[in-house]
Amino acid sequence: MAAPESFPVVTRFAPSPTGRLHLGHAFSALLNARFAAGHGGRFLLRIEDIDATRCRAELVEGIFEDLGWLGLKWEEPVRRQSAHMADYRAALDRLSAMGLLYPCFCTRKDIAAEVARSGAAPHGPDGPLYPGLCKRLPAEEQEARIASGAPYALRLHVDRALGLTGPLTWEDAEAGEVAADPASLGDVVLARKETPASYHLAVTVDDALQGITHIIRGQDLFHATHIHRLLQALLQLPTPRYHHHALLTDETGQRLAKRAGSPSLADLRQQGWTREDVFRRLGLWP
Ligand code: GLU
C-alpha cells in the first residue's frame, strides 16, 4: 500500500479478547507494525472488549504477552473500548437525531420464523438479512414497548442512510476502488441492551478518533467495510485506506481459526516454537 511521504501513517491491531491469539492474528499484527515502521509512522494496539458476554479480562494480558513475544512495540496507553462507551453513545445519538435508527424487539427466534415464513429472504455474508419486522412498527407502538421495559436493539435504517449519503467507495490495496454496498448486510444492529455499541459502530468511531490512516486486516472483515464506510459518511469521519489481506490456511487449505482447532501462539510457544519459527510459517522475514 503506497503512502505519500508527507502522510503520517498510523496503523492499528485491534483484537477482541475472546480467546488467545493465533497465527492469523500474528500475521495481521506484524503487517500493521511493519507498514507503520516502514513509513516512519505509528503503530497502535486497541483492545476491542465491548461485548461483555464474550470478552474475558484475563485474556488481555495474554494479548500483551503474545505480541511482546513477537517483538512488537506499541504506543501506550492502549485504548480499551469498554472504557469509552460515551464516545459510542454520542455517535448513536447523532444517528438517532438524523432519523436513521429504529428499535428492534425481535428475538433470534422471531427473525428465523419470519425468514422461514417469507421463503425467499435475501442473504448477506452473515446469513439471512433482517427481514424488517420492526421497521414497520408505528411510532406509538415503538414507544409503548420501550416504556414497558421490553429489551430492544437499535438497527440502522440502511436505505434511508444511503439516501442521505449517495454512492460511496473506498480504496483497497488488493481490490482497488471498491463500491460500498452496505445494503448487502441489511439493517445491521448498532447497539443492544447487553452490548450498547456494536463492533461496526465502535470500530468506525475509534479508527477516526485515533487518526488511523491505514487499516490492515483479514479478508474475513472485507464485508464489514461496506458498513464502516457508510458510518464514516454519516458521521463525517475520514476514510482510511484499507488492505484486506488473505487469510492463512493449513496444509489442507482449511482456514486457520480457533474454531477449527488451530493452535494458539501460546500453544506453539509451549511446543517449543521460537518467534523465528512463527515468522517463517507466516512467510515474513524476522
Ligand atoms: N476486533 C476485531 C476482531 O478481533 C477486529 C477489528 C478490526 O480489525 O477491524 O476480529
Coordinates of C-alpha atoms and ligand atoms in Angstrom, one line a residue:
M1 CA 0.0 0.0 0.0
A2 CA 1.6 3.3 -1.0
A3 CA 1.6 6.2 1.4
P4 CA 2.6 9.7 0.3
E5 CA 5.8 10.9 2.0
S6 CA 4.1 13.7 4.0
F7 CA 1.2 11.5 5.1
P8 CA 1.7 10.5 8.8
V9 CA 0.9 6.8 8.8
V10 CA -1.0 5.4 11.7
T11 CA -1.9 1.7 11.8
R12 CA -3.5 -0.4 14.5
F13 CA -4.1 -4.0 15.6
A14 CA -7.4 -4.4 17.2
P15 CA -8.0 -7.8 18.7
S16 CA -11.0 -8.8 20.8
P17 CA -10.1 -10.7 24.0
T18 CA -12.4 -13.7 23.3
G19 CA -9.6 -16.3 23.0
R20 CA -5.8 -16.5 22.8
L21 CA -4.2 -15.1 19.7
H22 CA -3.3 -17.5 16.9
L23 CA -1.1 -17.3 13.8
G24 CA -3.7 -15.3 11.8
H25 CA -3.6 -12.6 14.5
A26 CA 0.2 -12.6 14.5
F27 CA 0.2 -12.1 10.7
S28 CA -2.2 -9.0 10.9
A29 CA -0.4 -7.5 13.8
L30 CA 3.0 -7.9 12.1
L31 CA 1.7 -6.4 8.8
N32 CA 0.4 -3.4 10.6
A33 CA 3.5 -2.8 12.7
R34 CA 5.8 -3.3 9.7
F35 CA 3.8 -1.0 7.5
A36 CA 3.9 1.7 10.1
A37 CA 7.7 1.2 10.8
G38 CA 8.4 1.2 7.0
H39 CA 6.8 4.7 6.7
G40 CA 8.1 6.2 9.8
G41 CA 4.6 6.0 11.3
R42 CA 2.9 4.9 14.5
F43 CA 1.5 1.5 15.4
L44 CA -1.3 1.3 18.0
L45 CA -2.9 -1.6 19.8
R46 CA -6.6 -1.4 20.7
I47 CA -8.5 -3.9 22.8
E48 CA -12.0 -4.4 21.4
D49 CA -13.7 -5.6 24.6
I50 CA -17.2 -4.2 24.3
D51 CA -19.0 -7.5 24.1
A52 CA -19.1 -8.4 27.8
T53 CA -20.8 -11.7 27.0
R54 CA -17.8 -12.9 25.0
C55 CA -14.7 -10.9 26.2
R56 CA -12.6 -12.0 29.2
A57 CA -10.4 -9.6 31.0
E58 CA -7.7 -12.1 31.7
L59 CA -7.1 -12.7 28.0
V60 CA -6.0 -9.1 27.6
E61 CA -2.7 -9.9 29.5
G62 CA -2.3 -12.9 27.1
I63 CA -2.5 -10.5 24.1
F64 CA 0.2 -8.3 25.5
E65 CA 2.3 -11.4 26.3
D66 CA 1.9 -12.8 22.8
L67 CA 2.6 -9.5 20.9
G68 CA 5.6 -8.9 23.2
W69 CA 6.9 -12.3 22.4
L70 CA 6.7 -11.5 18.7
G71 CA 8.9 -8.5 19.4
L72 CA 6.2 -5.9 18.7
K73 CA 6.1 -2.5 20.4
W74 CA 3.0 -0.3 20.5
E75 CA 2.1 3.0 21.9
E76 CA 0.8 3.5 25.4
P77 CA -1.9 4.0 26.6
V78 CA -3.7 1.2 24.9
R79 CA -7.3 2.1 24.2
R80 CA -9.8 -0.3 25.7
Q81 CA -13.2 0.2 24.1
S82 CA -15.1 -0.7 27.3
A83 CA -13.7 2.5 28.8
H84 CA -15.1 4.7 26.1
M85 CA -18.8 4.0 25.9
A86 CA -19.7 7.7 26.0
D87 CA -18.0 8.1 22.6
Y88 CA -20.1 5.4 21.0
R89 CA -23.2 6.7 22.7
A90 CA -22.6 10.2 21.2
A91 CA -22.3 8.6 17.7
L92 CA -25.6 6.7 18.3
D93 CA -27.3 9.9 19.4
R94 CA -26.2 11.6 16.2
L95 CA -27.5 8.8 14.0
S96 CA -30.7 8.8 16.0
A97 CA -31.2 12.6 15.6
M98 CA -30.8 12.0 11.8
G99 CA -33.7 9.6 12.0
L100 CA -31.5 6.6 11.0
L101 CA -32.1 4.2 13.9
Y102 CA -35.1 2.2 14.8
P103 CA -35.7 -0.1 17.8
C104 CA -36.0 -3.8 17.1
F105 CA -37.6 -6.0 19.6
C106 CA -37.2 -9.3 17.6
T107 CA -35.6 -12.3 19.2
R108 CA -33.4 -14.6 17.0
K109 CA -36.4 -16.9 17.0
D110 CA -38.8 -14.2 15.7
I111 CA -36.3 -13.4 12.9
A112 CA -35.8 -17.1 12.0
A113 CA -39.6 -17.7 11.9
E114 CA -40.1 -14.6 9.6
V115 CA -37.3 -15.7 7.3
A116 CA -38.8 -19.2 7.1
R117 CA -42.3 -17.8 6.5
S118 CA -41.3 -15.5 3.7
G119 CA -39.4 -18.3 1.9
A120 CA -37.1 -16.1 -0.1
A121 CA -35.3 -13.8 2.4
P122 CA -32.1 -12.2 0.9
H123 CA -28.9 -13.4 2.4
G124 CA -25.8 -11.5 3.3
P125 CA -22.3 -12.6 4.4
D126 CA -23.6 -13.4 7.9
G127 CA -26.7 -15.2 6.9
P128 CA -30.3 -14.0 6.2
L129 CA -30.7 -10.3 6.3
Y130 CA -33.0 -8.8 8.9
P131 CA -36.5 -9.1 7.4
G132 CA -37.6 -5.7 8.6
L133 CA -40.4 -6.7 11.0
C134 CA -39.8 -3.8 13.5
K135 CA -39.1 -1.3 10.7
R136 CA -42.8 -1.3 10.1
L137 CA -43.9 -0.7 13.7
P138 CA -45.9 2.5 14.2
A139 CA -44.1 5.1 16.4
E140 CA -46.8 4.7 19.2
E141 CA -46.2 1.0 19.4
Q142 CA -42.4 1.5 19.5
E143 CA -42.8 3.9 22.4
A144 CA -45.2 1.7 24.3
R145 CA -42.9 -1.3 24.0
I146 CA -39.9 0.7 25.1
A147 CA -41.9 2.1 28.1
S148 CA -43.0 -1.4 29.0
G149 CA -39.3 -2.3 29.6
A150 CA -39.1 -4.7 26.6
P151 CA -35.4 -5.3 25.6
Y152 CA -34.5 -3.9 22.1
A153 CA -31.6 -3.4 19.8
L154 CA -31.1 -0.3 17.6
R155 CA -30.8 -1.0 13.9
L156 CA -29.5 1.2 11.2
H157 CA -32.1 2.1 8.6
V158 CA -29.7 1.4 5.7
D159 CA -31.9 2.5 2.8
R160 CA -32.6 5.8 4.4
A161 CA -28.9 6.2 5.3
L162 CA -27.9 5.6 1.7
G163 CA -30.4 8.1 0.5
L164 CA -28.5 10.7 2.6
T165 CA -25.0 9.8 1.5
G166 CA -25.4 8.6 -2.1
P167 CA -22.9 6.2 -3.6
L168 CA -19.7 5.6 -1.6
T169 CA -16.4 4.0 -2.4
W170 CA -13.1 3.0 -0.6
E171 CA -9.6 2.3 -1.7
D172 CA -8.4 -1.2 -1.1
A173 CA -4.8 -2.3 -1.6
E174 CA -5.8 -5.6 -3.2
A175 CA -9.3 -4.9 -4.6
G176 CA -8.7 -1.3 -5.8
E177 CA -11.5 1.1 -5.7
V178 CA -14.5 -0.7 -4.2
A179 CA -18.1 0.5 -4.5
A180 CA -19.5 0.3 -1.0
D181 CA -22.7 -1.9 -0.8
P182 CA -23.9 -1.5 2.8
A183 CA -27.4 -2.8 1.8
S184 CA -25.7 -6.2 1.3
L185 CA -25.6 -6.5 5.1
G186 CA -29.1 -5.2 5.7
D187 CA -30.3 -3.1 8.7
V188 CA -27.4 -4.0 10.9
V189 CA -27.6 -3.8 14.7
L190 CA -25.6 -0.9 16.1
A191 CA -26.4 -1.4 19.8
R192 CA -28.2 -3.8 22.1
K193 CA -29.1 -3.9 25.7
E194 CA -26.1 -6.1 26.8
T195 CA -23.7 -4.6 24.2
P196 CA -24.5 -0.9 24.0
A197 CA -22.3 -0.4 20.9
S198 CA -21.8 -2.9 18.1
Y199 CA -18.4 -3.8 16.6
H200 CA -19.3 -1.8 13.5
L201 CA -20.0 1.4 15.4
A202 CA -17.1 1.2 17.9
V203 CA -14.5 0.3 15.3
T204 CA -15.6 3.1 13.0
V205 CA -15.6 5.7 15.8
D206 CA -12.3 4.6 17.2
D207 CA -10.4 4.4 13.9
A208 CA -11.4 8.1 13.4
L209 CA -10.7 9.2 17.0
Q210 CA -7.3 7.5 16.9
G211 CA -6.4 9.0 13.5
I212 CA -5.9 5.6 11.8
T213 CA -4.8 6.2 8.2
H214 CA -4.4 2.6 7.1
I215 CA -6.5 -0.4 8.2
I216 CA -4.8 -3.7 7.5
R217 CA -6.9 -6.7 8.5
G218 CA -8.1 -10.1 7.3
Q219 CA -10.2 -10.7 4.3
D220 CA -12.9 -12.0 6.7
L221 CA -13.7 -8.4 7.6
F222 CA -13.9 -7.2 4.0
H223 CA -17.7 -7.2 4.0
A224 CA -17.8 -5.2 7.3
T225 CA -16.1 -2.3 5.5
H226 CA -19.3 -1.7 3.5
I227 CA -21.0 -0.7 6.7
H228 CA -18.0 1.1 8.1
R229 CA -17.7 3.2 5.0
L230 CA -21.4 4.2 5.4
L231 CA -21.0 5.1 9.0
Q232 CA -17.9 7.2 8.2
A233 CA -20.0 9.2 5.7
L234 CA -22.9 9.6 8.1
L235 CA -20.8 10.7 11.0
Q236 CA -18.5 12.8 8.8
L237 CA -15.4 10.9 9.6
P238 CA -12.3 10.4 7.4
T239 CA -12.0 7.2 5.3
P240 CA -8.7 5.4 5.9
R241 CA -7.1 3.3 3.2
Y242 CA -7.8 -0.4 3.5
H243 CA -5.8 -3.6 2.9
H244 CA -7.8 -6.8 3.5
H245 CA -5.1 -9.5 3.4
A246 CA -5.6 -13.2 2.5
L247 CA -6.3 -15.5 5.5
L248 CA -3.8 -18.1 6.5
T249 CA -4.6 -21.7 5.7
D250 CA -3.2 -25.0 6.8
E251 CA -1.7 -27.7 4.6
T252 CA -5.2 -28.9 3.6
G253 CA -6.3 -25.4 2.6
Q254 CA -8.5 -25.0 5.7
R255 CA -8.7 -21.5 7.2
L256 CA -6.7 -21.3 10.5
A257 CA -9.2 -20.4 13.2
K258 CA -9.8 -21.2 16.8
R259 CA -13.0 -23.0 15.9
A260 CA -11.0 -25.3 13.6
G261 CA -8.8 -26.2 16.5
S262 CA -5.7 -24.2 15.2
P263 CA -3.1 -23.9 18.0
S264 CA -2.8 -20.5 19.7
L265 CA 0.6 -18.7 19.8
A266 CA 0.8 -19.7 23.5
D267 CA 0.3 -23.4 22.5
L268 CA 3.0 -23.0 19.8
R269 CA 5.4 -21.4 22.3
Q270 CA 4.8 -24.3 24.7
Q271 CA 5.6 -26.7 22.0
G272 CA 8.9 -25.0 21.6
W273 CA 8.3 -22.7 18.7
T274 CA 10.5 -19.6 18.6
R275 CA 9.3 -16.3 17.2
E276 CA 11.6 -17.0 14.2
D277 CA 9.6 -20.2 13.6
V278 CA 6.4 -18.0 13.5
F279 CA 7.9 -15.6 11.0
R280 CA 9.0 -18.5 8.8
R281 CA 5.5 -20.0 9.0
L282 CA 4.0 -16.6 8.1
G283 CA 6.3 -16.1 5.2
L284 CA 7.7 -13.0 6.8
W285 CA 11.4 -12.2 7.4
P286 CA 12.3 -11.8 11.2
Ligands
GLU1 N1 -11.8 -6.8 16.9 C1 -11.9 -7.4 15.6 C2 -11.5 -8.9 15.7 O1 -10.8 -9.3 16.6 C3 -11.1 -6.8 14.5 C4 -11.3 -5.4 14.3 C5 -10.7 -4.8 13.0 O2 -9.6 -5.1 12.7 O3 -11.4 -4.1 12.4 O4 -11.9 -9.7 14.8

